Amino acid sequence: MASDQQKALLFGAAAAVRLILFTAFPSLPNLLAGRVEVSTPVTSFKRLQEGLFLYTHNVSPYDGGVYHQAPLLLPLFSLLPDPSYYPFATNLLYTALDLLAAQALVQIAESSQAVTPRLFKSSRKDLRWSSLAIAAGFLFNPLTVATCIARSTSAFTNLFILTAMAKASQGASITFVFALSLASYLAMHPILLFPPLLLLCYDVRVVKSKSTVDPLAFSVSHVLGLVVAAGGLLYMSALLTGSWEYLAATYGVRLLLPDLTPNVGLWWYYFTEMFDSFREFFLGVFWLHVASYMPGLTIRLRKQPLFVAVTLTGIFAVFTPYPSIADASLYLSLVTLFRHLFPLMRYSFLASATILYASFLGPAFYYLWIYAGSGNANFFYAITLVWSLGLSVVVGDSLYAALRDELDVERPELRGKEVTRI
Amino acid sequence: MALISSLLALRKDARILKLPPYLSALCIVVGVAWLLVLPLNEYSRNTYVSENALLPGQVHTYFTGSEHNVFRAYRHEVHALVNSPVAERNQRLGDILRSHNLKVATQRYEYHASGRNISNENVYAVLQGPRADATEAIVLIAAWKNMLDQDNMSGVALLLTLARYFKRWSLWSKDIIFLISGDSTSGPQAWVDAYHNSHDPAHVEHLAIKSGALQGAVALDYPAGPWGHRFEKLHVVYDGVNGQLPNLDLFNTAVNIANGQMGIACTLQRMWKHDDSYQDRMQTVFRGMISQGLGHATGPHSSFIPYHVDALTLQTVGDGWHDEMSLGRTVESLFRSLNNLLEHLHQSFFFYLLMGEKRFVSIGTYLPSAMIIAASFTITAIALWVQSGRPSTPPPNPASTSPPAKPSNEKEKVPMTVVKSGSSTAIIPTPLLTTTERPLFLPLTFLTLTHFLSLLPLYLFNNLPSRLLTPTFHLSLLLTSFLPLLTAYALSTTSRPTPRETTLIHCFAAMFLGMFLSALATLNFSLSILIGVAAAPMNFIRAISPSSSSSEWTKGTRRAVSAAQVLLMAVLNPLLLVKGATVWYGVDIGDILVGAAEGWHVWGLWTQVVVWLVWWPAWVAGGVVAATGLFV
């Protein structure tokens, strides 16, 4: 079949690009792994190696105060040969992660849940990109490639988020719950994706099964499944490390932000500047802000649960404490599923120009601050503000487009007329 | 609310599309004019020493009397070594330094660039400061050969004398390193790379002895022979590699000491005569910008600046009455000032344009000019984006007060579509239902390919042997001149870009250029503004097609306008401009290319990256856009 050949070609090319970059530029992985835009304290490969060293020497990996990632990554990486001498196995693993994530993206696209969910038929449903084009957009996105080359562990999180979405849009309950619990286990905030994805899974199941599905039993069973799966992972971690102390070193760090290494997000600068007495209050406010989008969007856009989940990943890329370009790459790749909304978006040029400008000025300003010594932290922070602005314009604009799309279906006579959002 | 809606209504106005070219032109004019007013007293400032620990010229200098005899003796020693092989020379220089009770080491280096072998040896000595704890050091450099390939005899002799003299003082609170580098560019680069452990051991030897963090470096360039030469002025050279500059405080301290304490006039950027007039100030700024924009090493100090070590070179020029002892006292006083430093130089500016030894403008004053010029490209990009989204025939404005162009008795019929939803039915004008989608694939592919294509000349010019460089340059000059025409022709025969696609190519090229230039302006202001001005006409060319040009134009007029645009772009070919500049300054293009290749391999120069990967692809895109008009 032609499309199978095309798919093999696409995936082969993507794998080749990654492996060539890995082998032709052996210093590139370490260079990228040291960039604050790519590696955050909770995803850095260098920190993972530190944790791994302690783990293989029978010391608690969290003793050094450097490693903040999930314990189950350690046995996985200890199986692989030492990446500083034999990097090939690790490189292959990360390449495979990206390909699997792209495969999940293909499944999401093929399920058509982006354009025609159960309760809503978009009037522009014929306007869409092929699933291969969407996968190519993910695989050849420079941000994805950079994340892969830097071997940041957010590649795992992205893979499990995409798998959870793919399985939910196929109605495969068990794999959906398991993938989402893995994603949440690794990065914590993906747990917020559970309600919209649960709705998505429910919608698909209702369409698929001829008999009625009891919503209450459905949600209770899935919540229970999530609790069991996540609890199992946490318990295994506790068995592995011998105590429950890892909770403070992993989720505690994500919640309480003790490590203020700069990143592309908005938190680090606020919390460096803040007086200690206000810290707890603002931590609460900032987290409440991130979490508050989930219920509002899930209720307002009940008819398009996949769109809610995608928008939430965009919000994570801006408002979580340790975002990196990996989160942005996930969101930007998922947005391409909603090709039918693009004609309704009003600031696409502004947003893409802002993101492009920021991605060039960011490294320049970081260089001025850290290496040339002629700039300061405000330079870099200003540019992360611009970056976040660009992403949030995409989020807001696509949200507007989705609402407008719903309005066009509900009130066809208003098509093409100016509307004001109140 | 009314204001917002009237602004939003303005968006739809066709007149707003006519505005951007004028806006871009205004930006460029303002950007250039901004630069031209900088030398005026109202916009520039007198220099001042910001760091109070430096206390320039506050100490009495004692480098006189019998030191002069020592200096003369060393000058003869150095003169005797001029023709001896490197190992013997450094053995002797090391012996002299060792006889002052200094720790001495040598460092070999060997670089290969454009088929040439650059190899030599550095010799250096460390004076451990009596009050120092080996955490900080300052460097005195005298290259064996200066930038003009003359033997730096008096410079090296002065370094040896000062080493002997400094060793007898007990007041140093920083270590002092005396470095005699084999040449003026690669030698210091090899040494400073190895000092910071960022060298490639295959080419550069490790340093056997080191001291603390470098706080500053001063290089001496005094190529007078064994019988001496009295000089008129000190030429202070301060440009670093890639256009980075040392902290202005170091420059000010040097000028302050030489001028105020020693009575030696200072000059900069080869302005041998400078009467502080507007023209002289402007010329100094301009020469400084050219030098910064090229980003090449201008002296032994240049290699230090990328490591955040503030450094400059003192070069003697002219015939006058100042002798080597005045220069020695200047260095002594300068080192006493650096010795006072409590922390790394940070108080004063790192980004500045000097227009005289005592007048400057800082980044806040001059940066807007480059940013405004970069913004002109962004404005063009936005305008072209909006233009590319317009339907080819705009629907008539029902609220228009002017009568429609073609008089018609009946009201023009707009096709309607009936939409039914449940029980409700609506009739909607069809044009409102069709959205104009921009074809992004061809423009983006074209630009990506152009950028990848530019990697080829970048690789070639950095790696070809030196004898092939000049022919390759002329060949690529010839090829690139016709590349846009050929590309436009090939495109028109095969896939035939629609006017909308051509507009989008232009739009993205302008956007990328504006983006690169604004990022570059923060790193290397001069390079950004030079490229910005050279590429500025890109804002005003347009793809001429029957649908986009005004209706009175005949095919001949369209062709003529396109040809004029193609000619304009051909003149602005980056390679042609480089060639023109070399002819104007009377330099050999081969030397420039060899220097650039050496810079790429040794100093970490990235000017050619900007030229090939930013400027050249933008120019190609502009040329193709202009040339498409010839083939429709």
XYZ file of N, CA and C in Angstrom, chain B residues 309-446:
414
model
N 37.713 38.309 29.171
C 38.902 38.935 29.740
C 39.083 40.237 28.991
N 38.960 41.347 29.691
C 39.066 42.632 29.016
C 40.515 42.866 28.619
N 40.707 43.272 27.374
C 42.063 43.347 26.854
C 42.156 44.417 25.790
N 43.342 45.007 25.653
C 43.583 45.919 24.545
C 45.057 45.909 24.182
N 45.352 46.467 22.997
C 46.723 46.541 22.507
C 47.145 47.997 22.451
N 48.350 48.280 22.939
C 48.919 49.617 22.820
C 49.946 49.567 21.700
N 49.712 50.370 20.687
C 50.561 50.335 19.503
C 51.182 51.712 19.354
N 52.471 51.752 19.100
C 53.123 53.059 18.939
C 53.043 53.463 17.477
N 52.735 54.745 17.249
C 52.644 55.211 15.863
C 53.319 56.574 15.732
N 53.801 56.858 14.537
C 54.300 58.189 14.183
C 55.704 58.473 14.702
N 56.197 59.654 14.348
C 57.503 60.130 14.810
C 57.257 61.241 15.807
N 57.797 61.121 16.986
C 57.572 62.141 17.992
C 58.699 62.125 18.993
N 58.392 62.477 20.221
C 59.465 62.564 21.213
C 59.272 61.598 22.377
N 58.231 60.720 22.311
C 58.041 59.769 23.407
C 58.929 58.558 23.196
N 59.579 58.110 24.237
C 60.454 56.964 24.078
C 59.890 55.763 24.811
N 60.637 54.658 24.753
C 60.180 53.406 25.337
C 59.916 53.524 26.829
N 60.610 54.442 27.515
C 60.397 54.546 28.957
C 59.013 55.126 29.255
N 58.546 56.033 28.394
C 57.185 56.565 28.594
C 56.171 55.442 28.432
N 56.397 54.604 27.426
C 55.476 53.484 27.225
C 55.555 52.542 28.425
N 56.778 52.286 28.903
C 56.944 51.414 30.065
C 56.231 51.975 31.282
N 56.328 53.296 31.478
C 55.651 53.891 32.640
C 54.139 53.821 32.481
N 53.686 53.986 31.243
C 52.239 53.854 30.999
C 51.770 52.453 31.405
N 52.532 51.450 30.969
C 52.146 50.080 31.302
C 52.221 49.859 32.809
N 53.250 50.415 33.425
C 53.383 50.255 34.876
C 52.168 50.836 35.583
N 51.794 52.053 35.185
C 50.659 52.694 35.829
C 49.364 51.937 35.557
N 49.236 51.436 34.328
C 48.044 50.662 33.970
C 47.958 49.391 34.809
N 49.088 48.740 35.008
C 49.072 47.514 35.801
C 48.826 47.804 37.269
N 49.309 48.963 37.729
C 49.006 49.324 39.115
C 47.498 49.535 39.277
N 46.865 50.128 38.262
C 45.411 50.312 38.322
C 44.688 48.975 38.311
N 45.098 48.082 37.401
C 44.438 46.771 37.332
C 44.661 45.995 38.617
N 45.828 46.216 39.218
C 46.173 45.553 40.464
C 45.207 45.941 41.577
N 44.644 47.143 41.460
C 43.715 47.612 42.494
C 42.351 46.969 42.420
N 42.039 46.378 41.298
C 40.665 45.900 41.086
C 40.242 44.946 42.179
N 39.037 45.157 42.676
C 38.498 44.255 43.688
C 37.654 43.166 43.062
N 37.059 43.457 41.933
C 36.290 42.449 41.221
C 36.469 42.683 39.733
N 35.989 41.726 38.967
C 36.091 41.790 37.527
C 35.516 43.106 37.014
N 36.094 43.671 35.978
C 35.557 44.909 35.415
C 34.116 44.682 34.980
N 33.213 45.442 35.527
C 31.809 45.225 35.176
C 31.034 46.514 35.210
N 31.620 47.566 35.806
C 30.859 48.782 36.037
C 30.455 49.456 34.740
N 31.394 49.533 33.811
C 31.150 50.366 32.643
C 30.544 49.552 31.504
N 30.524 50.119 30.327
C 29.810 49.540 29.197
C 30.614 48.455 28.501
N 29.907 47.454 27.985
C 30.522 46.462 27.116
C 30.157 46.721 25.652
N 29.107 47.494 25.457
C 28.660 47.824 24.094
C 28.755 49.335 23.942
N 29.612 49.767 23.053
C 29.761 51.213 22.869
C 30.325 51.464 21.486
N 30.173 52.674 21.027
C 30.862 53.126 19.814
C 31.726 54.293 20.237
N 33.022 54.201 19.941
C 33.914 55.298 20.303
C 34.065 56.201 19.101
N 34.065 57.523 19.330
C 34.218 58.444 18.217
C 35.419 59.350 18.428
N 36.195 59.054 19.410
C 37.389 59.801 19.720
C 37.884 59.181 20.994
N 39.087 59.558 21.444
C 39.587 58.834 22.606
C 38.816 59.199 23.863
N 38.049 60.307 23.793
C 37.332 60.700 25.004
C 35.844 60.893 24.765
N 35.319 60.321 23.715
C 33.903 60.503 23.439
C 33.286 59.206 22.957
N 32.080 58.899 23.436
C 31.479 57.614 23.077
C 29.960 57.716 23.135
N 29.314 56.746 22.526
C 27.877 56.551 22.760
C 27.686 55.127 23.262
N 26.730 54.943 24.126
C 26.507 53.620 24.700
C 25.354 52.939 23.978
N 25.155 51.678 24.308
C 24.218 50.834 23.559
C 22.801 51.404 23.559
N 22.391 51.975 24.693
C 21.028 52.492 24.773
C 20.770 53.555 23.731
N 21.830 54.301 23.382
C 21.653 55.385 22.426
C 21.700 54.890 20.995
N 22.566 53.922 20.706
C 22.729 53.573 19.292
C 21.941 52.346 18.862
N 21.590 51.467 19.804
C 20.939 50.220 19.390
C 19.650 50.444 18.583
N 18.824 51.447 18.953
C 17.580 51.616 18.196
C 17.788 51.709 16.696
N 18.915 52.270 16.253
C 19.074 52.419 14.803
C 19.085 51.055 14.119
N 19.853 50.093 14.665
C 19.879 48.763 14.048
C 18.527 48.081 14.185
N 17.878 48.282 15.336
C 16.594 47.630 15.565
C 15.531 48.180 14.618
N 15.582 49.499 14.385
C 14.598 50.104 13.478
C 14.800 49.564 12.071
N 16.080 49.422 11.677
C 16.330 48.903 10.326
C 15.872 47.455 10.234
N 16.126 46.665 11.282
C 15.650 45.275 11.273
C 14.126 45.255 11.251
N 13.503 46.223 11.941
C 12.039 46.251 11.992
C 11.439 46.535 10.625
N 12.183 47.249 9.772
C 11.619 47.554 8.455
C 11.326 46.265 7.687
N 12.166 45.239 7.899
C 11.913 43.963 7.226
C 10.677 43.282 7.796
N 10.519 43.390 9.109
C 9.342 42.786 9.726
C 8.069 43.457 9.226
N 8.129 44.776 9.085
C 6.950 45.500 8.582
C 6.605 45.006 7.179
N 7.649 44.880 6.342
C 7.413 44.370 4.986
C 6.795 42.984 5.039
N 7.337 42.130 5.935
C 6.829 40.763 6.020
C 5.355 40.762 6.400
N 4.995 41.597 7.372
C 3.589 41.632 7.797
C 2.707 42.116 6.653
N 3.188 43.168 5.954
C 2.392 43.706 4.852
C 2.180 42.654 3.770
N 3.268 41.917 3.442
C 3.149 40.917 2.393
C 2.254 39.774 2.831
N 2.302 39.457 4.123
C 1.435 38.403 4.644
C -0.023 38.795 4.480
N -0.326 40.024 4.881
C -1.706 40.498 4.746
C -2.105 40.502 3.281
N -1.188 40.973 2.426
C -1.487 41.048 0.998
C -1.746 39.652 0.423
N -0.947 38.669 0.897
C -1.103 37.325 0.347
C -2.427 36.698 0.769
N -3.055 37.217 1.821
C -4.323 36.661 2.273
C -5.524 37.312 1.628
N -5.269 38.379 0.868
C -6.401 39.051 0.229
C -6.926 38.240 -0.939
N -8.227 38.187 -1.107
C -8.743 37.566 -2.323
C -8.345 38.417 -3.517
N -8.201 37.766 -4.673
C -7.729 38.519 -5.827
C -8.734 39.593 -6.253
N -10.051 39.331 -6.085
C -11.022 40.386 -6.349
C -11.790 40.662 -5.067
N -11.541 41.794 -4.451
C -12.209 42.080 -3.181
C -13.701 42.308 -3.389
N -14.556 41.805 -2.485
C -15.998 42.069 -2.597
C -16.258 43.558 -2.410
N -17.202 44.097 -3.129
C -17.457 45.541 -3.029
C -17.933 45.909 -1.629
N -17.486 47.051 -1.201
C -17.872 47.522 0.119
C -19.270 48.111 0.025
N -20.249 47.522 0.683
C -21.618 48.032 0.544
C -21.773 49.429 1.122
N -20.929 49.789 2.084
C -21.088 51.100 2.714
C -20.303 52.178 2.005
N -19.664 51.806 0.878
C -18.823 52.772 0.193
C -19.670 53.908 -0.364
N -19.187 55.127 -0.214
C -19.944 56.273 -0.700
C -19.630 56.580 -2.148
N -18.431 56.182 -2.591
C -18.089 56.447 -3.989
C -18.841 55.470 -4.887
N -19.234 55.920 -6.073
C -19.979 55.025 -6.957
C -19.072 53.919 -7.470
N -19.600 52.755 -7.734
C -18.775 51.658 -8.227
C -18.148 52.029 -9.554
N -17.000 51.402 -9.840
C -16.197 51.780 -10.999
C -16.976 51.619 -12.299
N -17.607 50.466 -12.468
C -18.352 50.315 -13.723
C -19.834 50.539 -13.439
N -20.383 51.520 -14.138
C -21.778 51.844 -13.868
C -22.692 50.707 -14.321
N -23.575 50.307 -13.476
C -24.493 49.226 -13.839
C -25.873 49.593 -13.323
N -26.827 49.258 -14.075
C -28.177 49.623 -13.698
C -28.650 48.785 -12.534
N -28.392 47.510 -12.674
C -28.879 46.650 -11.592
C -27.780 46.471 -10.556
N -28.213 46.223 -9.373
C -27.260 45.994 -8.300
C -26.492 44.705 -8.603
N -25.187 44.761 -8.364
C -24.380 43.593 -8.685
C -24.839 42.406 -7.855
N -24.937 41.280 -8.480
C -25.481 40.113 -7.787
C -24.368 39.377 -7.060
N -24.594 39.154 -5.817
C -23.641 38.360 -5.048
C -24.226 36.961 -4.948
N -23.453 35.939 -5.323
C -23.983 34.583 -5.194
C -24.277 34.248 -3.741
N -25.391 33.554 -3.540
C -25.825 33.245 -2.179
C -25.845 31.741 -1.962
N -25.650 31.370 -0.744
C -25.710 29.958 -0.385
C -26.757 29.795 0.705
N -27.537 28.756 0.600
C -28.557 28.506 1.613
C -28.031 27.461 2.596
N -28.074 27.826 3.843
C -27.593 26.902 4.864
C -28.776 26.531 5.742
N -28.957 25.250 5.946
C -30.056 24.807 6.803
C -29.486 24.120 8.027
N -30.064 24.440 9.158
C -29.639 23.758 10.373
C -30.892 23.509 11.194
N -31.262 22.267 11.336
C -32.491 21.950 12.039
C -33.657 22.588 11.320
N -34.380 23.426 12.067
C -35.535 24.051 11.442
C -35.191 25.412 10.860
N -34.030 25.959 11.226
C -33.712 27.312 10.767
C -32.968 27.273 9.453
N -33.183 28.270 8.636
C -32.532 28.367 7.337
C -31.921 29.751 7.225
N -30.740 29.817 6.620
C -30.086 31.128 6.472
C -29.533 31.249 5.072
N -29.568 32.470 4.567
C -28.980 32.733 3.256
C -27.731 33.581 3.470
N -26.610 33.095 2.959
C -25.326 33.734 3.235
C -24.635 34.008 1.916
N -24.024 35.173 1.769
C -23.249 35.416 0.549
C -22.107 34.406 0.455
N -21.958 33.800 -0.720
C -20.953 32.749 -0.872
C -19.533 33.219 -0.595
N -19.132 34.442 -1.014
C -17.746 34.854 -0.751
C -17.372 34.772 0.730
N -18.372 34.954 1.594
C -18.066 34.908 3.021
C -17.754 33.493 3.478
N -18.202 32.512 2.697
C -17.968 31.131 3.106
C -16.624 30.613 2.627
N -16.119 31.202 1.537
C -14.827 30.724 1.047
C -13.720 31.459 1.791
N -12.809 30.701 2.333
C -11.667 31.331 2.984
C -10.481 31.231 2.044
N -9.694 32.285 2.005
C -8.508 32.240 1.162
C -7.389 31.613 1.978
N -6.962 30.444 1.537
C -5.887 29.749 2.222
C -4.570 30.107 1.566
N -3.573 30.307 2.382
C -2.271 30.647 1.794
C -1.509 29.372 1.488
N -0.988 29.243 0.285
C -0.180 28.060 -0.041
C 1.203 28.203 0.572
N 1.454 27.458 1.651
C 2.699 27.649 2.389
C 3.793 26.689 1.942
N 3.407 25.621 1.260
C 4.377 24.543 1.047
C 5.538 24.987 0.163
N 5.218 25.517 -1.017
C 6.290 25.895 -1.943
C 7.193 26.977 -1.362
N 6.643 28.059 -0.789
C 7.536 29.091 -0.231
C 8.468 28.548 0.849
N 7.914 27.748 1.756
C 8.754 27.257 2.848
C 9.813 26.292 2.329
N 9.438 25.420 1.396
C 10.421 24.499 0.829
C 11.523 25.261 0.124
N 11.117 26.264 -0.644
C 12.102 27.052 -1.383
C 13.108 27.690 -0.426
